[in-house]
Coordinates of C-alpha atoms in Angstrom, one line a residue:
M1 CA -37.3 22.9 -7.1
R2 CA -34.4 20.7 -5.7
S3 CA -34.3 16.7 -5.7
D4 CA -32.1 14.1 -4.2
Q5 CA -30.7 11.4 -6.7
V6 CA -29.5 7.9 -5.3
L7 CA -26.3 6.7 -7.3
P8 CA -24.8 3.4 -7.0
E9 CA -21.3 4.8 -6.8
V10 CA -19.4 7.9 -7.4
V11 CA -15.6 8.6 -8.2
I12 CA -14.3 11.9 -7.1
K13 CA -10.8 13.4 -8.1
F14 CA -9.4 16.2 -5.7
A15 CA -6.5 18.1 -7.4
G16 CA -4.6 21.2 -6.6
D17 CA -1.3 22.5 -5.6
S18 CA 0.7 20.5 -2.8
G19 CA -0.3 23.6 -0.7
D20 CA -4.1 23.5 -1.5
G21 CA -4.5 20.5 1.2
M22 CA -6.2 17.9 -1.3
Q23 CA -4.8 15.1 0.3
L24 CA -6.4 16.2 3.8
T25 CA -9.6 17.2 1.9
G26 CA -10.1 13.6 0.2
S27 CA -8.9 11.6 3.5
Q28 CA -11.6 13.6 5.4
F29 CA -14.1 12.7 2.7
T30 CA -13.0 9.4 2.7
N31 CA -13.3 8.9 6.8
N32 CA -16.7 10.5 6.3
T33 CA -17.6 7.8 3.8
A34 CA -16.3 5.0 5.8
L35 CA -18.3 6.0 8.9
L36 CA -21.6 5.5 6.7
G37 CA -20.7 1.9 5.9
I38 CA -20.2 2.6 2.1
D39 CA -17.5 0.8 0.3
L40 CA -14.6 2.7 -1.0
A41 CA -11.3 2.7 -2.3
T42 CA -8.8 5.5 -2.8
F43 CA -5.7 6.6 -4.7
P44 CA -3.7 9.3 -3.5
D45 CA -1.3 10.7 -6.2
F46 CA 1.5 13.1 -4.7
P47 CA 4.0 15.4 -7.0
A48 CA 7.1 13.7 -7.1
E49 CA 8.9 17.0 -6.4
I50 CA 9.2 18.0 -2.7
R51 CA 8.8 21.8 -3.6
A52 CA 7.7 21.8 -7.3
P53 CA 6.7 25.4 -8.5
I54 CA 3.4 26.5 -7.2
G55 CA 0.8 26.4 -10.4
T56 CA 2.9 23.9 -12.6
V57 CA 1.9 20.8 -13.9
P58 CA 4.6 18.9 -12.0
G59 CA 3.4 20.5 -8.7
V60 CA -0.1 19.0 -9.0
S61 CA -1.4 16.7 -6.1
G62 CA -4.4 14.4 -6.6
Y63 CA -6.5 12.3 -4.5
Q64 CA -9.0 9.9 -6.2
L65 CA -12.0 8.3 -4.0
R66 CA -14.6 5.8 -5.2
F67 CA -17.4 4.8 -2.9
S68 CA -20.1 2.4 -3.9
S69 CA -23.2 0.6 -2.3
D70 CA -21.9 -2.6 -4.1
R71 CA -18.2 -4.0 -3.3
I72 CA -15.5 -2.3 -5.2
F73 CA -11.8 -3.1 -5.4
T74 CA -10.3 -0.2 -7.5
P75 CA -10.5 3.5 -7.1
G76 CA -12.1 3.6 -10.6
D77 CA -10.6 4.0 -14.0
A78 CA -12.5 7.6 -14.4
S79 CA -13.8 10.1 -12.3
D80 CA -17.3 11.3 -12.5
V81 CA -16.3 14.6 -10.5
L82 CA -13.2 16.5 -10.7
V83 CA -12.2 19.3 -8.2
A84 CA -9.8 21.5 -9.7
M85 CA -8.2 24.0 -7.5
N86 CA -6.3 25.6 -10.5
A87 CA -5.6 25.3 -14.5
A88 CA -2.5 22.8 -13.9
A89 CA -5.0 20.5 -11.8
L90 CA -7.3 20.6 -14.6
K91 CA -5.0 20.0 -17.2
V92 CA -3.4 17.1 -16.0
N93 CA -6.7 15.5 -14.7
L94 CA -9.2 16.1 -17.6
K95 CA -8.2 13.1 -19.7
T96 CA -9.6 10.9 -16.9
L97 CA -13.1 12.6 -16.1
K98 CA -16.1 10.7 -17.8
A99 CA -18.0 12.4 -20.7
G100 CA -20.5 14.7 -19.0
G101 CA -18.8 14.5 -16.0
I102 CA -18.9 17.3 -13.3
I103 CA -16.1 19.9 -12.8
I104 CA -15.8 22.0 -9.8
A105 CA -13.3 24.7 -10.7
N106 CA -11.8 27.4 -8.5
I107 CA -12.0 30.6 -10.5
E108 CA -9.1 32.4 -8.8
G109 CA -6.8 29.4 -10.0
F110 CA -7.3 30.1 -13.7
D111 CA -6.2 33.8 -13.7
S112 CA -3.6 34.7 -16.3
K113 CA -0.7 33.7 -14.1
N114 CA -2.0 30.1 -13.5
L115 CA -2.6 29.7 -16.9
R116 CA 0.8 30.7 -18.0
L117 CA 2.3 28.4 -15.3
A118 CA 0.1 25.4 -16.6
N119 CA 1.5 26.1 -20.3
Y120 CA -2.0 27.0 -21.7
P121 CA -1.7 29.1 -24.9
E122 CA -1.6 32.9 -24.6
G123 CA -5.2 34.1 -24.1
V124 CA -6.7 30.7 -23.7
N125 CA -8.8 30.0 -20.7
P126 CA -10.8 26.6 -20.6
L127 CA -13.1 27.9 -18.4
E128 CA -14.4 30.4 -20.9
D129 CA -13.6 29.1 -24.4
H130 CA -16.4 26.2 -24.5
S131 CA -14.0 23.6 -24.7
L132 CA -15.5 22.3 -21.6
D133 CA -19.0 22.3 -22.9
S134 CA -19.7 18.5 -22.9
Y135 CA -19.0 18.4 -18.9
Q136 CA -21.2 19.9 -16.1
L137 CA -18.8 22.9 -15.3
I138 CA -19.5 24.5 -11.7
K139 CA -17.3 27.7 -11.4
M140 CA -16.5 28.8 -7.8
D141 CA -14.6 31.7 -6.6
V142 CA -13.4 29.6 -3.7
T143 CA -10.7 31.8 -2.8
K144 CA -13.0 34.9 -2.5
M145 CA -15.7 33.2 -0.8
T146 CA -13.3 31.6 1.8
R147 CA -11.9 35.3 2.3
E148 CA -15.4 36.6 2.9
A149 CA -16.4 33.8 5.2
L150 CA -13.2 34.7 7.4
K151 CA -13.3 38.5 7.0
D152 CA -13.7 38.8 10.7
F153 CA -10.6 37.1 11.5
T154 CA -7.3 38.7 12.3
M155 CA -4.9 36.2 10.5
G156 CA -3.1 37.1 7.3
M157 CA -4.5 36.4 3.8
K158 CA -2.1 33.7 3.3
E159 CA -3.5 31.8 6.4
K160 CA -6.9 32.4 5.4
D161 CA -6.6 30.8 2.0
R162 CA -5.2 27.9 3.4
A163 CA -8.9 27.0 4.7
K164 CA -10.1 27.1 0.8
N165 CA -10.0 23.3 1.0
M166 CA -12.5 23.2 3.9
F167 CA -14.9 25.4 1.9
V168 CA -14.5 23.0 -1.2
L169 CA -15.3 20.0 1.5
G170 CA -18.4 21.5 2.8
F171 CA -19.6 22.1 -0.4
L172 CA -19.3 18.5 -1.1
Y173 CA -20.7 17.4 2.0
W174 CA -23.7 19.4 1.0
M175 CA -23.7 18.0 -2.3
Y176 CA -23.7 14.2 -1.3
N177 CA -26.1 14.6 1.7
R178 CA -23.3 14.2 4.4
D179 CA -22.9 15.0 7.9
M180 CA -19.9 17.2 9.0
E181 CA -19.7 16.2 12.6
N182 CA -16.5 13.9 12.2
T183 CA -14.5 16.5 10.1
I184 CA -15.3 19.1 12.8
Q185 CA -14.2 16.8 15.4
F186 CA -10.8 16.1 13.4
I187 CA -10.2 19.8 13.3
K188 CA -10.8 20.3 16.9
E189 CA -8.2 17.4 17.6
K190 CA -5.7 18.8 15.2
F191 CA -6.2 22.5 15.9
G192 CA -8.0 22.7 19.2
K193 CA -4.9 24.2 21.0
K194 CA -4.9 27.1 18.3
P195 CA -8.3 28.6 18.6
E196 CA -8.1 30.9 15.4
I197 CA -7.1 28.2 13.1
F198 CA -9.6 25.8 14.6
E199 CA -12.3 28.5 14.3
S200 CA -11.5 29.5 10.9
N201 CA -11.4 26.2 9.3
I202 CA -14.7 25.2 10.9
K203 CA -16.1 28.4 9.6
A204 CA -14.9 27.9 6.1
L205 CA -16.2 24.5 6.3
Q206 CA -19.8 25.5 7.0
A207 CA -19.8 28.4 4.5
G208 CA -18.9 25.9 1.7
Y209 CA -22.1 23.8 3.0
N210 CA -24.1 26.8 3.3
Y211 CA -23.0 27.9 0.0
G212 CA -24.5 24.7 -1.7
D213 CA -27.6 24.8 0.3
T214 CA -28.6 28.6 -0.3
T215 CA -27.3 28.9 -4.0
E216 CA -30.2 28.2 -6.5
T217 CA -27.7 27.0 -9.2
F218 CA -27.7 23.5 -7.9
T219 CA -30.8 21.5 -8.0
T220 CA -29.7 18.1 -7.3
R221 CA -28.0 16.4 -4.3
Y222 CA -26.9 13.1 -4.7
K223 CA -26.6 10.0 -2.2
V224 CA -24.9 6.8 -2.3
E225 CA -26.4 3.9 -0.2
K226 CA -24.9 1.8 2.4
A227 CA -22.9 -1.1 0.9
K228 CA -24.0 -4.8 1.3
M229 CA -20.8 -6.0 3.5
E230 CA -20.3 -9.0 5.8
A231 CA -21.3 -8.0 9.1
G232 CA -18.6 -7.0 11.6
T233 CA -17.0 -3.8 12.9
Y234 CA -15.1 -1.9 10.1
R235 CA -12.5 1.0 10.0
S236 CA -10.9 2.6 7.2
I237 CA -7.4 1.7 7.1
M238 CA -4.4 2.6 4.7
G239 CA -1.7 0.2 3.6
N240 CA 0.9 1.1 5.8
Q241 CA -1.1 1.5 8.7
A242 CA -2.2 -1.9 8.5
L243 CA 1.1 -3.2 8.2
S244 CA 2.4 -1.5 11.1
Y245 CA -0.7 -3.1 12.8
G246 CA 0.0 -6.6 11.4
L247 CA 3.8 -6.3 13.0
I248 CA 2.2 -5.0 16.3
A249 CA -0.2 -8.1 16.4
A250 CA 2.7 -10.5 15.6
G251 CA 4.6 -9.2 18.2
Q252 CA 2.0 -9.7 20.9
K253 CA 1.0 -13.2 19.6
S254 CA 4.8 -14.3 19.8
G255 CA 5.5 -12.7 23.0
L256 CA 8.7 -10.9 21.7
P257 CA 9.5 -7.4 21.9
L258 CA 9.4 -5.5 18.6
F259 CA 12.2 -3.5 17.1
L260 CA 12.2 -1.5 14.2
G261 CA 15.5 0.1 12.6
S262 CA 14.7 2.1 10.0
Y263 CA 15.9 5.1 7.7
P264 CA 13.3 7.5 6.3
I265 CA 12.6 6.9 2.9
T266 CA 9.3 7.8 0.6
P267 CA 6.9 5.7 0.6
A268 CA 8.1 3.7 3.7
S269 CA 8.6 6.2 6.3
D270 CA 4.8 6.1 7.8
I271 CA 5.7 2.8 9.2
L272 CA 8.4 4.2 11.3
H273 CA 6.0 7.0 12.2
E274 CA 3.1 4.6 13.1
L275 CA 5.1 2.2 15.1
S276 CA 6.8 4.8 17.2
K277 CA 3.3 5.9 18.6
Y278 CA 3.0 2.2 20.4
K279 CA 5.7 2.4 23.0
N280 CA 3.0 1.0 25.4
F281 CA 3.4 -2.4 23.5
G282 CA 7.1 -2.5 24.1
I283 CA 8.0 -1.3 20.8
K284 CA 11.1 0.1 20.0
T285 CA 11.8 2.3 16.9
F286 CA 15.4 3.5 16.0
Q287 CA 15.9 6.0 13.2
A288 CA 19.3 5.2 12.0
E289 CA 21.8 7.5 10.4
D290 CA 21.5 5.3 7.0
E291 CA 20.2 2.1 5.5
I292 CA 23.2 0.1 6.5
A293 CA 22.8 1.1 9.9
A294 CA 19.1 0.5 10.0
I295 CA 19.3 -3.0 9.1
A296 CA 22.6 -3.8 11.1
S297 CA 20.7 -2.6 14.3
S298 CA 17.8 -4.9 13.3
I299 CA 20.3 -8.0 12.9
G300 CA 21.7 -7.3 16.3
A301 CA 18.3 -6.9 18.0
S302 CA 17.2 -10.3 16.4
Y303 CA 20.5 -12.1 17.6
G304 CA 19.4 -10.6 20.8
G305 CA 16.0 -12.3 20.7
N306 CA 13.9 -9.5 19.4
L307 CA 11.2 -9.8 16.5
A308 CA 13.4 -7.4 14.3
V309 CA 11.9 -5.2 11.3
T310 CA 13.6 -3.1 9.1
T311 CA 11.7 -1.0 6.3
T312 CA 12.8 0.8 3.1
S313 CA 12.0 1.2 -0.6
G314 CA 14.1 0.1 -3.7
P315 CA 17.2 2.3 -3.3
G316 CA 17.4 1.4 0.2
M317 CA 17.1 -2.4 -0.5
A318 CA 20.2 -1.9 -2.5
L319 CA 22.1 -0.6 0.4
K320 CA 20.8 -3.2 2.6
A321 CA 22.1 -6.1 0.3
E322 CA 25.2 -7.1 1.9
A323 CA 23.8 -7.1 5.3
M324 CA 20.8 -9.1 4.1
G325 CA 23.3 -11.9 2.9
L326 CA 24.7 -11.5 6.7
A327 CA 21.2 -12.4 8.0
V328 CA 20.9 -15.4 5.8
M329 CA 24.3 -16.7 6.7
L330 CA 23.4 -16.1 10.4
E331 CA 20.1 -17.7 9.7
I332 CA 18.0 -15.5 11.9
P333 CA 14.6 -13.9 12.1
L334 CA 14.2 -10.7 10.2
I335 CA 11.5 -9.0 8.4
I336 CA 12.6 -6.5 5.6
I337 CA 9.9 -4.6 4.3
N338 CA 10.0 -3.0 0.8
I339 CA 7.4 -0.3 0.0
Q340 CA 8.1 -0.5 -3.8
R341 CA 8.4 2.9 -6.1
G342 CA 9.4 4.0 -9.5
G343 CA 13.1 3.4 -10.3
P344 CA 15.9 2.8 -11.0
S345 CA 18.0 5.3 -8.7
T346 CA 15.7 8.0 -7.3
G347 CA 13.4 7.2 -10.0
L348 CA 9.6 8.3 -9.1
P349 CA 9.6 8.4 -5.7
T350 CA 6.2 9.2 -5.1
K351 CA 4.9 6.9 -7.9
T352 CA 4.0 3.3 -7.7
E353 CA 5.8 0.5 -9.2
Q354 CA 6.1 -3.4 -8.7
S355 CA 9.6 -3.5 -10.3
D356 CA 11.8 -4.7 -7.0
L357 CA 10.9 -8.4 -7.2
M358 CA 13.8 -9.6 -9.2
Q359 CA 15.7 -7.5 -6.7
A360 CA 14.1 -9.5 -3.9
Y361 CA 14.6 -12.8 -5.6
Y362 CA 18.4 -12.3 -6.9
G363 CA 19.4 -8.9 -5.6
R364 CA 22.1 -10.2 -3.2
N365 CA 25.9 -11.7 -3.8
G366 CA 26.0 -15.5 -3.8
E367 CA 23.5 -18.0 -3.5
C368 CA 21.3 -16.1 -0.8
P369 CA 17.6 -17.4 -0.9
M370 CA 15.0 -15.6 1.2
P371 CA 11.3 -16.1 1.5
I372 CA 9.1 -13.4 -0.1
V373 CA 5.6 -12.5 0.9
S374 CA 3.4 -9.9 -1.1
A375 CA 0.6 -7.8 0.2
S376 CA -2.5 -7.1 -2.4
T377 CA -4.5 -4.5 -0.9
P378 CA -4.3 -1.8 1.9
S379 CA -6.3 -4.0 4.4
D380 CA -4.2 -7.2 3.2
C381 CA -1.1 -5.6 4.6
F382 CA -2.2 -6.6 8.1
G383 CA -2.5 -10.5 7.3
A384 CA 0.8 -10.2 5.0
A385 CA 2.9 -8.8 7.7
Y386 CA 1.6 -11.1 10.2
E387 CA 2.3 -14.3 8.2
A388 CA 5.7 -12.9 7.3
V389 CA 6.6 -12.7 10.9
R390 CA 5.2 -16.0 11.5
I391 CA 7.3 -17.6 8.8
S392 CA 10.5 -15.9 9.8
L393 CA 10.4 -16.6 13.5
Q394 CA 9.2 -20.5 12.9
H395 CA 11.9 -20.8 10.0
M396 CA 14.8 -19.2 11.3
T397 CA 15.2 -17.0 8.2
P398 CA 14.9 -13.4 6.9
V399 CA 11.8 -12.8 5.0
I400 CA 11.3 -9.8 2.6
L401 CA 7.7 -8.4 2.6
L402 CA 6.6 -6.3 -0.5
S403 CA 4.2 -3.9 -0.8
D404 CA 4.3 -0.7 -2.8
G405 CA 3.1 3.2 -3.0
Y406 CA -0.3 2.2 -4.3
I407 CA -1.3 0.1 -1.5
A408 CA 0.5 1.9 1.2
N409 CA -1.1 5.1 0.9
G410 CA -4.6 3.7 -0.7
A411 CA -7.4 3.2 1.8
E412 CA -10.3 0.7 2.1
P413 CA -12.5 -0.4 4.8
W414 CA -11.2 -3.2 7.0
K415 CA -13.0 -5.8 9.3
F416 CA -10.2 -6.2 11.7
P417 CA -10.0 -9.5 13.6
S418 CA -10.1 -10.1 17.2
A419 CA -7.0 -11.3 18.9
A420 CA -8.4 -14.7 19.4
E421 CA -8.9 -15.2 15.7
L422 CA -5.1 -14.7 14.9
Q423 CA -3.0 -17.9 14.3
E424 CA -0.8 -18.5 17.1
I425 CA 3.0 -17.7 16.4
K426 CA 5.0 -20.3 18.5
V427 CA 8.6 -19.1 19.6
S428 CA 11.4 -21.4 21.2
Y429 CA 14.6 -20.5 22.3
A430 CA 17.7 -22.8 22.5
S431 CA 18.2 -24.3 26.0
Q432 CA 20.8 -26.5 28.0
N433 CA 18.2 -28.7 29.0
N434 CA 17.2 -29.7 25.2
A435 CA 19.7 -32.5 24.4
S436 CA 18.8 -32.1 20.8
D437 CA 20.8 -28.5 20.7
L438 CA 23.8 -30.2 22.2
D439 CA 26.5 -32.7 21.1
A440 CA 27.5 -35.9 23.0
N441 CA 29.7 -33.7 25.3
G442 CA 26.9 -31.3 26.1
K443 CA 28.4 -28.4 23.8
F444 CA 25.9 -26.1 22.1
Q445 CA 25.6 -27.0 18.3
P446 CA 24.3 -23.7 16.8
Y447 CA 23.7 -25.0 13.0
K448 CA 22.3 -28.6 14.2
R449 CA 18.5 -28.7 12.5
D450 CA 15.4 -30.2 12.8
E451 CA 13.3 -31.9 10.2
R452 CA 12.5 -28.5 8.6
L453 CA 16.2 -27.7 8.6
V454 CA 15.6 -24.9 11.0
R455 CA 18.4 -24.3 13.3
P456 CA 18.1 -23.2 17.2
W457 CA 17.7 -19.7 18.3
A458 CA 20.4 -19.1 21.2
I459 CA 19.9 -15.7 23.1
P460 CA 23.4 -14.3 23.7
G461 CA 24.4 -14.6 27.5
T462 CA 22.6 -17.9 28.0
P463 CA 25.2 -20.2 30.0
G464 CA 26.4 -23.1 28.1
L465 CA 25.1 -21.7 24.7
E466 CA 28.2 -19.7 23.5
H467 CA 28.6 -19.8 20.0
R468 CA 30.3 -17.8 17.0
V469 CA 28.4 -15.8 14.4
G470 CA 29.6 -14.1 11.3
G471 CA 29.5 -13.5 7.8
L472 CA 32.0 -16.3 6.8
E473 CA 30.7 -19.7 5.6
K474 CA 29.6 -21.8 8.7
Q475 CA 30.8 -25.7 9.1
D476 CA 27.5 -27.8 9.4
V477 CA 26.3 -28.3 12.6
T478 CA 29.1 -26.6 15.0
G479 CA 29.0 -23.2 13.4
N480 CA 32.8 -22.9 13.1
I481 CA 34.3 -21.2 10.2
S482 CA 34.7 -23.4 7.2
Y483 CA 36.5 -22.9 3.8
D484 CA 35.9 -26.8 3.0
T485 CA 34.7 -26.8 -0.6
E486 CA 32.3 -29.9 -0.2
N487 CA 30.8 -28.0 3.2
H488 CA 30.2 -25.0 1.5
Q489 CA 28.3 -26.6 -1.3
H490 CA 26.4 -28.5 1.2
M491 CA 25.3 -25.3 3.2
V492 CA 24.1 -23.5 0.1
K493 CA 22.0 -26.6 -0.8
T494 CA 20.8 -26.6 2.8
R495 CA 20.1 -23.2 3.0
Q496 CA 18.0 -23.3 -0.3
K497 CA 16.2 -26.6 0.9
K498 CA 15.2 -24.9 4.1
V499 CA 13.5 -22.1 2.2
D500 CA 12.1 -24.6 -0.3
L501 CA 10.5 -26.7 2.7
I502 CA 8.5 -23.5 3.8
A503 CA 5.9 -24.4 1.1
E504 CA 4.9 -27.4 3.3
H505 CA 4.1 -24.9 5.9
I506 CA 2.0 -22.2 3.9
P507 CA -1.5 -22.7 2.4
E508 CA -2.0 -24.0 -0.8
Q509 CA -2.9 -21.5 -3.7
K510 CA -6.6 -20.9 -4.3
L511 CA -8.5 -19.3 -7.3
D512 CA -9.7 -16.0 -6.0
S513 CA -12.5 -16.4 -8.7
G514 CA -13.7 -18.4 -11.9
A515 CA -13.7 -22.1 -12.8
E516 CA -10.9 -24.5 -12.1
K517 CA -10.4 -25.0 -15.5
G518 CA -10.9 -22.6 -18.6
K519 CA -9.3 -20.7 -21.4
V520 CA -7.4 -17.8 -19.4
L521 CA -5.7 -17.8 -16.0
V522 CA -5.0 -14.1 -15.0
L523 CA -2.2 -14.6 -12.4
G524 CA -1.2 -11.7 -10.3
W525 CA 0.6 -10.3 -7.2
G526 CA 0.7 -7.3 -5.2
S527 CA -1.3 -4.2 -6.0
T528 CA -2.7 -5.5 -9.4
Y529 CA -5.5 -7.5 -7.4
G530 CA -8.3 -5.1 -7.6
T531 CA -7.8 -4.5 -11.3
I532 CA -7.6 -8.1 -12.1
K533 CA -10.5 -8.8 -9.7
S534 CA -12.8 -6.3 -11.3
A535 CA -11.7 -7.3 -15.0
C536 CA -12.4 -10.9 -14.4
K537 CA -15.8 -10.2 -12.9
E538 CA -16.7 -8.3 -15.7
L539 CA -15.8 -11.0 -18.1
Q540 CA -17.2 -13.7 -15.9
D541 CA -20.7 -12.0 -16.0
K542 CA -20.5 -12.4 -19.8
G543 CA -19.8 -15.9 -19.5
V544 CA -16.2 -15.6 -20.6
E545 CA -13.9 -18.7 -19.3
V546 CA -11.5 -16.7 -17.3
S547 CA -10.2 -17.0 -13.9
H548 CA -7.9 -15.4 -11.2
A549 CA -5.2 -16.4 -8.9
H550 CA -3.5 -14.0 -6.9
L551 CA -0.1 -15.0 -5.0
R552 CA 0.7 -14.1 -1.4
Y553 CA 3.6 -16.5 -1.4
I554 CA 6.4 -15.6 -4.1
R555 CA 9.2 -17.6 -2.9
P556 CA 8.5 -20.2 -2.2
F557 CA 5.5 -20.7 -4.3
P558 CA 2.4 -22.6 -3.1
K559 CA 3.1 -26.4 -3.8
N560 CA -0.1 -26.6 -6.1
L561 CA 0.4 -23.8 -8.1
G562 CA 2.1 -25.6 -11.0
D563 CA -1.0 -27.8 -11.0
I564 CA -3.5 -24.9 -11.2
I565 CA -1.6 -23.3 -14.0
K566 CA -2.0 -26.5 -16.1
N567 CA -5.5 -26.4 -16.1
F568 CA -5.6 -23.3 -18.6
D569 CA -4.9 -22.6 -22.0
H570 CA -3.5 -19.3 -21.5
V571 CA -1.6 -17.7 -18.5
L572 CA -1.8 -13.7 -18.2
I573 CA 0.4 -12.1 -15.7
P574 CA -0.3 -8.3 -15.4
E575 CA 2.6 -6.2 -13.6
I576 CA 3.5 -2.8 -12.9
N577 CA 7.0 -3.5 -14.3
N578 CA 8.7 -4.7 -17.3
G579 CA 7.8 -8.2 -17.1
Q580 CA 9.3 -9.7 -13.5
L581 CA 7.0 -12.2 -12.1
V582 CA 6.4 -13.7 -15.7
K583 CA 10.0 -14.5 -16.0
I584 CA 10.0 -16.6 -12.7
I585 CA 6.8 -18.4 -13.6
R586 CA 8.3 -19.2 -17.1
D587 CA 11.4 -20.5 -15.5
V588 CA 9.7 -22.5 -12.7
Y589 CA 6.8 -24.0 -14.5
F590 CA 7.8 -24.1 -18.3
V591 CA 5.0 -22.2 -19.4
D592 CA 4.4 -19.8 -22.1
A593 CA 3.0 -17.0 -19.8
K594 CA 2.1 -14.0 -21.4
A595 CA 2.8 -10.5 -19.7
Y596 CA 0.9 -7.2 -19.7
N597 CA 3.0 -4.6 -18.4
K598 CA 2.5 -0.7 -17.4
I599 CA 5.4 1.4 -16.2
M600 CA 3.9 4.8 -15.9
G601 CA 3.8 5.2 -12.0
I602 CA -0.1 4.6 -12.0
P603 CA -1.9 1.3 -11.8
I604 CA -3.3 -0.7 -14.8
T605 CA -7.0 0.1 -15.4
K606 CA -9.7 -2.4 -15.4
A607 CA -10.7 -1.5 -19.1
E608 CA -7.0 -1.9 -20.3
L609 CA -7.0 -5.6 -18.6
V610 CA -10.5 -6.2 -20.1
D611 CA -9.0 -5.5 -23.6
E612 CA -6.0 -7.6 -22.8
I613 CA -7.8 -10.8 -21.8
N614 CA -10.2 -10.4 -24.9
K615 CA -7.2 -10.6 -27.1
L616 CA -5.9 -13.9 -25.8
I617 CA -9.6 -15.6 -26.0
A618 CA -10.3 -14.0 -29.6

């Protein structure tokens, strides 16, 4: 007799070869979950090699999805269900499966060849040797059943096997009481012009669902109820998508044409792909021949009066450094987006890290200060991008926006704002009619500043506003080339003070949770947000005096941050690097902040952070 069981939450890990379609399977289950109003968080995990050998441990592609009837902030420390398409996928991910968890294993992926490729000892098969007896093992010959379902199709066996991820997805839709209509519609949109591929995927999806429905082995189906979330219209959003939409919204609100000069690099390339779809908003995207040309084109676009953006990851930031210095010297608006990844050099291109903060702070020659804004979650990328644009345009400065691979590829529900809810971004150009931009003789003064130390933005070709630009030091006010020693010191101090004054035009820092005073302040930035929030909530529910503050503005810091820090006995700064923000906080506020660092290409877990906080208060 079958029964339905309601669960508060579930964590599923899809794992297999890159060619097994695990990212597509996970994203479709995610979209299905979002449509039901269930809260979710995801963590796609790509192989670091473009073409790792099939069946090997380095070639495993994973997608973790956590969905819940309560608000959640991380994709989960461990999974309840592991879908393992081959032996290597099981080997890599078994350690993160909860005790007693469910393993759905594709039998065909555990033949002698796959076991050998996954480096299991000769004669050992984990599906047969009782090593998995502490788990609920569901063995399914997915490949065989997919081929059987598609036996009437004329396509080759290789093409038929590509649909096996749809078979698994259909089975999971049955297992978790889901409707398949949104996935059927997705397949139609993707393969509608290729009837045989379209029909075979639908057939495999339905076969997987029917397998669960007709096989008496499975006596329980599961359901997670709709989450209690703030009223509004939601959609599932990935970080790079949200960031792109934030740039588009800022372009519309500022009234400026948006120009992106970019060179493809993991994990930033999706921003170029996304923005290229929106020519209807007057957006121009330019794929340059290299990183230097990309930022140089954006500098030219900014000089010409555009909202200019360039996107990259850490290695590209290194190549852009000289041109970033030029943008600082010119004092023009420019958004430089760094979607961080594991380094140095090529490093871990598909794995996440927060290791470019010092590069953003100091990674240019000379005294070259730039504001730094950081995104914390996939949906927060929208607001972070919008705010980076506002600061850049209103303070005539390049701005660095930091995200990372975890945020960029992760997904969560997003209650998107209406255009009317967005803060206005006022932009003004220099004019011959504005006496404050001119000297006594009516000549334009390109480095004459207002009370914020912001210089005017003059569009080339405007009569009477001719002026010189370049990378050599500028004479104050006139913008002429100057080698005067005192002028150079004055200009260095002025550029720094202009960035410092931005603190007067950003919100004061607020605590995300916890009391205003206490034993421990956990101070974070970027993608550690969900882990810190979850760990602090767990401890706060137990009466522990711990509070959480998360930074969006990293340079300059909010002007009240020092006062907040002083209210706590201990400051803990968790980072996915070797300790970067902690060094800056110690330097600026003279506080003995403690670091917790993890540099494995994967996020810090809630359990790890809870242990670290408990050590501080013991």
